[in-house]
Tab-separated table of C-alpha atoms in Angstrom:
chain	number	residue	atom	x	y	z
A	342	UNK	CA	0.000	0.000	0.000
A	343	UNK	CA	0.757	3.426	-0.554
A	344	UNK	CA	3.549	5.146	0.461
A	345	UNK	CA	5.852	1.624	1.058
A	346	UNK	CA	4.487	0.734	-2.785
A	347	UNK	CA	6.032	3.151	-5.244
A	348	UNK	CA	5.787	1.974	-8.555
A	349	UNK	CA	7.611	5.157	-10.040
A	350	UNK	CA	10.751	3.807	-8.256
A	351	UNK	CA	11.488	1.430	-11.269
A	352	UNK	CA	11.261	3.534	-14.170
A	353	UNK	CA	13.628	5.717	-14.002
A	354	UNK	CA	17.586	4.833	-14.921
A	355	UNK	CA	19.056	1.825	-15.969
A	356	UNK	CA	16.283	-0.457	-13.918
A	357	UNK	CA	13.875	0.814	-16.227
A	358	UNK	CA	15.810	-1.176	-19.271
A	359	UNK	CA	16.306	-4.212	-16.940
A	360	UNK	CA	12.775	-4.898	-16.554
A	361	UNK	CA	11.737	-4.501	-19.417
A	362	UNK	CA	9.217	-6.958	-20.319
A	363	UNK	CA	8.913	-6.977	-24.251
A	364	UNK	CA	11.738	-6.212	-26.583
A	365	UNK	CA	11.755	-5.692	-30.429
A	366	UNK	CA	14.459	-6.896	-32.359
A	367	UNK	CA	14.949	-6.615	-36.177
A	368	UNK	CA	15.302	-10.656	-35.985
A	369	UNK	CA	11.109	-10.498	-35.684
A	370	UNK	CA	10.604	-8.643	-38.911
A	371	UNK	CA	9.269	-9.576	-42.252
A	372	UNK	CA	10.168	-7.742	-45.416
A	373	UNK	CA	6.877	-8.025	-47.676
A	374	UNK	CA	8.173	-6.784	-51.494
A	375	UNK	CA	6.154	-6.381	-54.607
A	376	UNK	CA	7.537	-7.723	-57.966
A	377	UNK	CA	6.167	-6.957	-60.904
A	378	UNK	CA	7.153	-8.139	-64.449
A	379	UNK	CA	5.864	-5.306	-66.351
A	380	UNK	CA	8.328	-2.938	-65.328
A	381	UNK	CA	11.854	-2.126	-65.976
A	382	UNK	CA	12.288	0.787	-63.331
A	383	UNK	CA	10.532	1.137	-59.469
A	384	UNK	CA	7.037	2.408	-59.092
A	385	UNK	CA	6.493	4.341	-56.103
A	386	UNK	CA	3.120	3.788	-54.011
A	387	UNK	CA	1.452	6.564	-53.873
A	388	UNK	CA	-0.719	5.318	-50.233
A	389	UNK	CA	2.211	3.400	-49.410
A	390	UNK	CA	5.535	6.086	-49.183
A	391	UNK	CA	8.632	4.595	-49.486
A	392	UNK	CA	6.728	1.480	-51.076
A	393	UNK	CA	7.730	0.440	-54.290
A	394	UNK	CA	6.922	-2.477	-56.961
A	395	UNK	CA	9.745	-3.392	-58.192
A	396	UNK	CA	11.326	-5.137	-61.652
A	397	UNK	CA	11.886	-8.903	-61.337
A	398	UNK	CA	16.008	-7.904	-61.626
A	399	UNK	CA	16.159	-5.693	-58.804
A	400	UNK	CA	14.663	-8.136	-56.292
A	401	UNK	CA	18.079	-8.988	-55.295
A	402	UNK	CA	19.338	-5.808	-54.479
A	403	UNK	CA	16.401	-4.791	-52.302
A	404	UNK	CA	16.817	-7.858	-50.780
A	405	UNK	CA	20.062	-7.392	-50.274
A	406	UNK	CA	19.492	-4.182	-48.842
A	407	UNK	CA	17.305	-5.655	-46.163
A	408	UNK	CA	19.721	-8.123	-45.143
A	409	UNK	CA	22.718	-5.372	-44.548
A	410	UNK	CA	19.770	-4.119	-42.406
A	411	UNK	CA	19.786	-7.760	-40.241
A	412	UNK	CA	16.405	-7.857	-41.561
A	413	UNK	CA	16.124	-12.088	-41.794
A	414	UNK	CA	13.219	-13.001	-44.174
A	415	UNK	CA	11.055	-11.319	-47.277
A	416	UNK	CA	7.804	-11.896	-48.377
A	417	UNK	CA	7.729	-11.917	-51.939
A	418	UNK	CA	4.268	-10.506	-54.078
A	419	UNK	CA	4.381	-11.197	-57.506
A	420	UNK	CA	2.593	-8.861	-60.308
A	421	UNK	CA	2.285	-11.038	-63.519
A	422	UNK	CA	2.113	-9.933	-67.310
A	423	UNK	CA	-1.109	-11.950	-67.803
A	424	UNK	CA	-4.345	-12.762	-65.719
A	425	UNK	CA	-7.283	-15.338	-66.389
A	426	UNK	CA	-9.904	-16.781	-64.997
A	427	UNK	CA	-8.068	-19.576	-62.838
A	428	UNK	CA	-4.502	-17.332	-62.256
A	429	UNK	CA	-2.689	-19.958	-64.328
A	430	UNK	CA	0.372	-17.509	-64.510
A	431	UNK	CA	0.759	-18.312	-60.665
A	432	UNK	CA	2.777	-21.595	-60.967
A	433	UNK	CA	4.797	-21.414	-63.791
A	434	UNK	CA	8.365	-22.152	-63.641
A	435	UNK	CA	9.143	-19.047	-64.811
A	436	UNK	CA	6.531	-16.932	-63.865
A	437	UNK	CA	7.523	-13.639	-61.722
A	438	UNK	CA	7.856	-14.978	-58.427
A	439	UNK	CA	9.973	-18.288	-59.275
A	440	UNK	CA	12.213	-15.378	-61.366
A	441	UNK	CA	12.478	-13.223	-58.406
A	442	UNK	CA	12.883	-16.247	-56.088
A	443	UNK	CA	16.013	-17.417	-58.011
A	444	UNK	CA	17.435	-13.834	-58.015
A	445	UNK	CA	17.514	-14.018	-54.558
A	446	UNK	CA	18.351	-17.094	-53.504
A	447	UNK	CA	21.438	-16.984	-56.137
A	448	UNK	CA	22.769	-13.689	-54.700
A	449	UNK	CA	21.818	-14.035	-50.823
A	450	UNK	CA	21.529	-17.960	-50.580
A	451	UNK	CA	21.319	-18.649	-46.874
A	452	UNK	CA	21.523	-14.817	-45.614
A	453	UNK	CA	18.388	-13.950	-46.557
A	454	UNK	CA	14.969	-16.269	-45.745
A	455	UNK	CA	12.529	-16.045	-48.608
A	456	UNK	CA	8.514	-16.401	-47.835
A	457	UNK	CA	6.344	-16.420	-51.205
A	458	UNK	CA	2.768	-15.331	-50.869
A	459	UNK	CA	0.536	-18.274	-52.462
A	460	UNK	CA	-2.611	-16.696	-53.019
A	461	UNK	CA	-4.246	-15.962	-57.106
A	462	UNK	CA	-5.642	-12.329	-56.446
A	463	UNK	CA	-2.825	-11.264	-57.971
A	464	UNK	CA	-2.658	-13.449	-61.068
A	465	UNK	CA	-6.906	-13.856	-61.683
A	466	UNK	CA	-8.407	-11.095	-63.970
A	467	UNK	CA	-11.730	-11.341	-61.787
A	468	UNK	CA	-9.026	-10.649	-58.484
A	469	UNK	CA	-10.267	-12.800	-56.411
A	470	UNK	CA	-8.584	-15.933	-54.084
A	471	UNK	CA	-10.172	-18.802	-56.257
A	472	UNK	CA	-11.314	-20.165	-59.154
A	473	UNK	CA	-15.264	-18.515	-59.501
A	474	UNK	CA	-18.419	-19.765	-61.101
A	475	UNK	CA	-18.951	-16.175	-63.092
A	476	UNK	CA	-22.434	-16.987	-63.851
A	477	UNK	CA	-23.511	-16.967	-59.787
A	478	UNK	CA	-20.464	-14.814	-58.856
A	479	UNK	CA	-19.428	-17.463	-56.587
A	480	UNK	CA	-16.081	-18.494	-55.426
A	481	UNK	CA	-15.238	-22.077	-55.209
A	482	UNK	CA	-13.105	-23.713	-52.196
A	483	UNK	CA	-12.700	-27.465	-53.866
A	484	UNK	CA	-11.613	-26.292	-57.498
A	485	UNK	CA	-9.001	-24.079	-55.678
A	486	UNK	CA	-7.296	-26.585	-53.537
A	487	UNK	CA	-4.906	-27.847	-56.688
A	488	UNK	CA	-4.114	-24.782	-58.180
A	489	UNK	CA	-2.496	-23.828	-54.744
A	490	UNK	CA	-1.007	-26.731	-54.221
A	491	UNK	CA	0.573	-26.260	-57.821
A	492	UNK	CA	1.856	-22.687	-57.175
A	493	UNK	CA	3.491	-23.875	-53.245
A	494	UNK	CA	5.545	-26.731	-55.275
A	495	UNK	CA	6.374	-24.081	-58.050
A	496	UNK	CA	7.673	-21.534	-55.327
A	497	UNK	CA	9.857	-24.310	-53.307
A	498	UNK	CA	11.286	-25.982	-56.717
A	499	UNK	CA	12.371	-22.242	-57.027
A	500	UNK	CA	14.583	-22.372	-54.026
A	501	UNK	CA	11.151	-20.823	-51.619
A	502	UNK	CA	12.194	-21.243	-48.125
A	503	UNK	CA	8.956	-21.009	-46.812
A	504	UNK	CA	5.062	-20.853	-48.721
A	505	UNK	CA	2.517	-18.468	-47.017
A	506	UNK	CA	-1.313	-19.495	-48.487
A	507	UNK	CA	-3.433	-16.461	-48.093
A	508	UNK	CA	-6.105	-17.786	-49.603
A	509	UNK	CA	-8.761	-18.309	-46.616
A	510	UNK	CA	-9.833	-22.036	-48.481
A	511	UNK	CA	-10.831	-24.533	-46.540
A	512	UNK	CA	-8.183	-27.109	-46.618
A	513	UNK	CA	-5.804	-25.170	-48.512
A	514	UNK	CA	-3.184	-26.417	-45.601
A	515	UNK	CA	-4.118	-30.101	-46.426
A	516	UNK	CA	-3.686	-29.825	-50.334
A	517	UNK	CA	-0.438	-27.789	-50.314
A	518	UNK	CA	1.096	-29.969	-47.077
A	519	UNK	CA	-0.058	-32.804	-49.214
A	520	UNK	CA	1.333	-31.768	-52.665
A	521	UNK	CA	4.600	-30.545	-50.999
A	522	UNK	CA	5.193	-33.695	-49.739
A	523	UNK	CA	4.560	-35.578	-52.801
A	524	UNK	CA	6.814	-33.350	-54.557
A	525	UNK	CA	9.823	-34.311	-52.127
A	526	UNK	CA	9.375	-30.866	-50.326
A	527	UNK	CA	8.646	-31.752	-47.094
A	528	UNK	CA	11.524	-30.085	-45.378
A	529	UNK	CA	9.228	-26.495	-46.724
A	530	UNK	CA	7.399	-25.358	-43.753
A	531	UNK	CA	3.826	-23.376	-44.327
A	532	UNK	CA	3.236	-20.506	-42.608
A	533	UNK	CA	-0.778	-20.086	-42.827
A	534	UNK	CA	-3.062	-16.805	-42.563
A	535	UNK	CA	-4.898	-19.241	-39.918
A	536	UNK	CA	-6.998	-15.912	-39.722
A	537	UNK	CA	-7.251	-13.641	-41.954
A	538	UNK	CA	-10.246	-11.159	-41.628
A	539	UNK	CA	-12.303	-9.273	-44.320
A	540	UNK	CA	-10.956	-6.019	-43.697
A	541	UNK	CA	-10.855	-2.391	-44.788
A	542	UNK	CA	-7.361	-1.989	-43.728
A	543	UNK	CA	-6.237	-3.934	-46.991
A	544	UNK	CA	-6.794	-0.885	-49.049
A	545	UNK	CA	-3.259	0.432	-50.367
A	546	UNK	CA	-2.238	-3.205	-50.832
A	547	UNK	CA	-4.428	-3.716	-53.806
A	548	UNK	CA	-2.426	-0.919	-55.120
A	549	UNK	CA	0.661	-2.322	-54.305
A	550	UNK	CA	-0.337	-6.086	-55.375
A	551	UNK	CA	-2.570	-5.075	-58.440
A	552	UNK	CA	-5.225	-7.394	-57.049
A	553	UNK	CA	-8.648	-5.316	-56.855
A	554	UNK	CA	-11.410	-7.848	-57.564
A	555	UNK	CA	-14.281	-6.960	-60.444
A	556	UNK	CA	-17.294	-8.067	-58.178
A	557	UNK	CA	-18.340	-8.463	-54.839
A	558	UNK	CA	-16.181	-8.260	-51.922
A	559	UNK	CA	-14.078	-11.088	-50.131
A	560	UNK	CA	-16.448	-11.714	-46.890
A	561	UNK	CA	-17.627	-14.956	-48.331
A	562	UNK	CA	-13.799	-16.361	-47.595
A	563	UNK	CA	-12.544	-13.909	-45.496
A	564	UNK	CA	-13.396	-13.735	-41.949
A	565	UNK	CA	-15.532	-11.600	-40.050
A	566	UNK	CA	-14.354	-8.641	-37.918
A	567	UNK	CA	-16.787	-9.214	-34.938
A	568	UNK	CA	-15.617	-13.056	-34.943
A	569	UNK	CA	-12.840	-14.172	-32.118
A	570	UNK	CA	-13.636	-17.155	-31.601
A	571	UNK	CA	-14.004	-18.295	-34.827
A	572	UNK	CA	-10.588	-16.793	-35.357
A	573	UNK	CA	-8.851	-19.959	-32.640
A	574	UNK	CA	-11.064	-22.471	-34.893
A	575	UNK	CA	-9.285	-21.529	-38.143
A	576	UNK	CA	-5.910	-21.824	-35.951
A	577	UNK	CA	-6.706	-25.034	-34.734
A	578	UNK	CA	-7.941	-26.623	-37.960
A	579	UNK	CA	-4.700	-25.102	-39.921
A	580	UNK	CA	-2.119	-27.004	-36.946
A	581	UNK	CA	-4.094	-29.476	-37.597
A	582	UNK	CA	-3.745	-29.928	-41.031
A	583	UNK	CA	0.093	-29.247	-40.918
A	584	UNK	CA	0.427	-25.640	-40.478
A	585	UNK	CA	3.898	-24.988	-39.003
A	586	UNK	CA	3.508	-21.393	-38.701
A	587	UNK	CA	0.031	-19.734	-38.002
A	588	UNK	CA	-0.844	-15.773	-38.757
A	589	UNK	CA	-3.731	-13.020	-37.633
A	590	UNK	CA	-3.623	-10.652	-40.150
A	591	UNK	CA	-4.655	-7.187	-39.493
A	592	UNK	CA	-2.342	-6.969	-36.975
A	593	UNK	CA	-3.359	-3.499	-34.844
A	594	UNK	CA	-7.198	-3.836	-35.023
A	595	UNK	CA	-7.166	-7.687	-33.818
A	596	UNK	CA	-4.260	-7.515	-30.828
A	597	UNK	CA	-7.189	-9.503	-28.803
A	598	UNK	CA	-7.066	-12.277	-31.534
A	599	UNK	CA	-3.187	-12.411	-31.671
A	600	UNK	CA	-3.128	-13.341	-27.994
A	601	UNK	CA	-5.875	-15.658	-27.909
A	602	UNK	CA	-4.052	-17.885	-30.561
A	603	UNK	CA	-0.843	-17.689	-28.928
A	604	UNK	CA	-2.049	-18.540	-25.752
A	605	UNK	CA	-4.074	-21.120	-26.327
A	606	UNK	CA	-1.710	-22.891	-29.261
A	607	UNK	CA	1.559	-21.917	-28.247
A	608	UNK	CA	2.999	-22.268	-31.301
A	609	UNK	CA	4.984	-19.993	-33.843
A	610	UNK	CA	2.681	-16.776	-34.275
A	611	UNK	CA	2.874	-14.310	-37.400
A	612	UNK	CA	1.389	-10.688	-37.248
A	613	UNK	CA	0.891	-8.801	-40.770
A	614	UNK	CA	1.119	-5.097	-39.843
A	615	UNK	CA	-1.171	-4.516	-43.560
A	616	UNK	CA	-0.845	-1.369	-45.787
A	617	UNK	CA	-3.555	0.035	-44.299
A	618	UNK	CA	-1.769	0.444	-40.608
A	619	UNK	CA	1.118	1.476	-42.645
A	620	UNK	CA	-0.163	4.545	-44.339
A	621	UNK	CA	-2.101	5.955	-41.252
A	622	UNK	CA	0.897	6.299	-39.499
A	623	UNK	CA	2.794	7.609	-42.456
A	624	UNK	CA	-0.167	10.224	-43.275
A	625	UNK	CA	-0.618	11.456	-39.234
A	626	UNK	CA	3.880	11.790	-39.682
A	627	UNK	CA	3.398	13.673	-42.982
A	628	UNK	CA	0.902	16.046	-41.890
A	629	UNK	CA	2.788	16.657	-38.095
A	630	UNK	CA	0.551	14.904	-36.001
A	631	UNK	CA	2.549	12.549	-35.170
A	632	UNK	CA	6.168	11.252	-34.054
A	633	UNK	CA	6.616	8.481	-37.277
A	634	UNK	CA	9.623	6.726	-35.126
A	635	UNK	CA	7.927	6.914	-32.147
A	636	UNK	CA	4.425	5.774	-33.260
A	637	UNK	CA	5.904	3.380	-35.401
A	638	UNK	CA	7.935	1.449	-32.617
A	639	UNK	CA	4.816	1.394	-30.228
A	640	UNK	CA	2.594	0.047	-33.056
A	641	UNK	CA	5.259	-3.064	-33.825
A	642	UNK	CA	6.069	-3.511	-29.764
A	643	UNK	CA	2.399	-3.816	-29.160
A	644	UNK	CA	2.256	-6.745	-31.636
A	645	UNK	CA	4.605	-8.069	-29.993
A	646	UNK	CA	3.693	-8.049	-26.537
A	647	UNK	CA	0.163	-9.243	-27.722
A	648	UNK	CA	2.174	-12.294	-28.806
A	649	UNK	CA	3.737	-12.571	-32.066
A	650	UNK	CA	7.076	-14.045	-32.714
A	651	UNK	CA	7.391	-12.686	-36.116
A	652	UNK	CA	6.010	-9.148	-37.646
A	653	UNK	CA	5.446	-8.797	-41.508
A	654	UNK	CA	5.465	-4.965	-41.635
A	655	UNK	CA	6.509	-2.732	-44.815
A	656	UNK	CA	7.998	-0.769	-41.321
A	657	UNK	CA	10.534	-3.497	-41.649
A	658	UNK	CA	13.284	-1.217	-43.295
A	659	UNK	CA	12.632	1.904	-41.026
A	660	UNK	CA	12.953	0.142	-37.911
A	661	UNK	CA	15.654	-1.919	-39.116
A	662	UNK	CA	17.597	1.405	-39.229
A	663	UNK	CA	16.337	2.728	-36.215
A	664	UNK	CA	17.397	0.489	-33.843
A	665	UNK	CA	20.795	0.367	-35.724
């Protein structure tokens, strides 16, 4: 009680730093990159600053970039030449992620980790995460399954480190797990968005990742932002089905979520700090309003202390440097 209990007494000085409870470290950031194959020069994001797509030869060098940072592991987005109906230009061999995948790998090898996206938004000319019945303006889990599982072999055969399905399908861990395997790939570990909601914060992404879809929305596949529990049932079923890596993606809006999976899993935990969190805090810097190091740190600590062992964040660079 009051005055023998001071709690002031321990935060100020070095015992402040000693008891620290949560620490960021630029070994739990994720580099997410956009390559596009249409391009020859960067293309600056307009809602993303500091965000650019870049041409399938310079994903090496901003790769390489990140790793002088001791950034550990990209995400890779790819931006194809061509879209149809099922995203066939997702799993060719040498379709724009498997290019940018072998840049990397042959100029970083082991120093840098590389994560490919396996979703089709970006490859389907309708933009959405499946293969769609046009005629009801449905999209259709079972048809799907394959055509991931095709693209997650394509990506590891590439030299893919890891495969992250975005895809919100049901079973999508099962077929890729299952085509991996088949494909003598089992050593590639999956890192699933176990839940991924339907959410506004995705905006400047679709920029980013050319993947606006012509119809509809994505709440059919995509979770619901009022849902939590059903949040730790899409974790569970994912472990079950051989995730080896599980993600909550927003990251800020759904803190409550992130700790309820790690907590009740106790597994590996992913956090995707989205475009939309990104640009807030880069708009409220521009305009003055607030301290973009400051508010930036604070943001990516709080995902951390809510749980996650990992942070995709296009932050990645800027923090990288800050705590150098």
């Amino acid at each position: 009680m009051f005055p023998q209990v001071r709690m002031r007494r321990l935060r100020s000085g070095k015992i402040r730093d000693m008891i620290r409870e949560t620490s960021l470290s630029v070994d739990d950031l994720i580099y997410p990159m956009f390559v596009d194959e249409n391009i020859d020069s960067p293309l600056a994001m307009s809602s993303m600053p500091g965000i650019s797509r870049l041409p399938v030869e310079m994903a090496a060098d901003d790769a390489k970039e990140a790793a002088e940072l001791g950034i550990p592991a990209v995400i890779l987005f790819g931006i194809p030449s061509t879209k149809d109906d099922k995203g066939s230009s997702a799993w060719g061999e040498d379709d724009v992620v498997q290019r940018a995948v072998r840049e990397i790998k042959n100029e970083l090898g082991k120093d840098m980790y590389v994560i490919t996206d396996v979703c089709l938004c970006e490859y389907t000319s309708h933009g959405h995460c499946g293969v769609v019945d046009m005629e009801h303006e449905q999209i259709l889990n079972d048809p799907t399954l394959p055509l991931l599982g095709r693209t997650a072999v394509s990506h590891a055969l590439a030299g893919a480190d890891m495969v992250a399905p975005s895809g919100m399908m049901d079973g999508m861990i099962t077929a890729i797990r299952d085509a991996l395997d088949k494909s003598n790939c089992s050593d590639v570990p999956i890192m699933s968005y176990a839940a991924k909601y339907s959410s506004a914060f995705y905006g400047p992404f679709r920029e980013a990742a050319d993947s606006g879809y012509s119809f509809g929305d994505r709440s059919s596949y995509q979770m619901d932002p009022a849902n939590s529990d059903e949040a730790v049932r899409e974790a569970e079923l994912d472990i079950l089905e051989g995730a080896d890596v599980i993600m909550v993606k927003p990251a800020l809006p759904y803190l409550d979520v992130l700790y309820r999976i790690k907590t009740e899993f106790k597994m590996p935990t992913a956090a995707y700090n989205v475009s939309g969190e990104f640009a807030m805090l880069k708009a409220a810097a521009r305009l003055g309003w607030l301290d973009e190091n400051k508010v930036m740190y604070e943001s990516l600590l709080s995902i951390k202390r809510a749980g996650a062992d990992m942070i995709l964040t296009y932050f990645a660079k800027d923090l990288a440097r800050m705590l150098k």
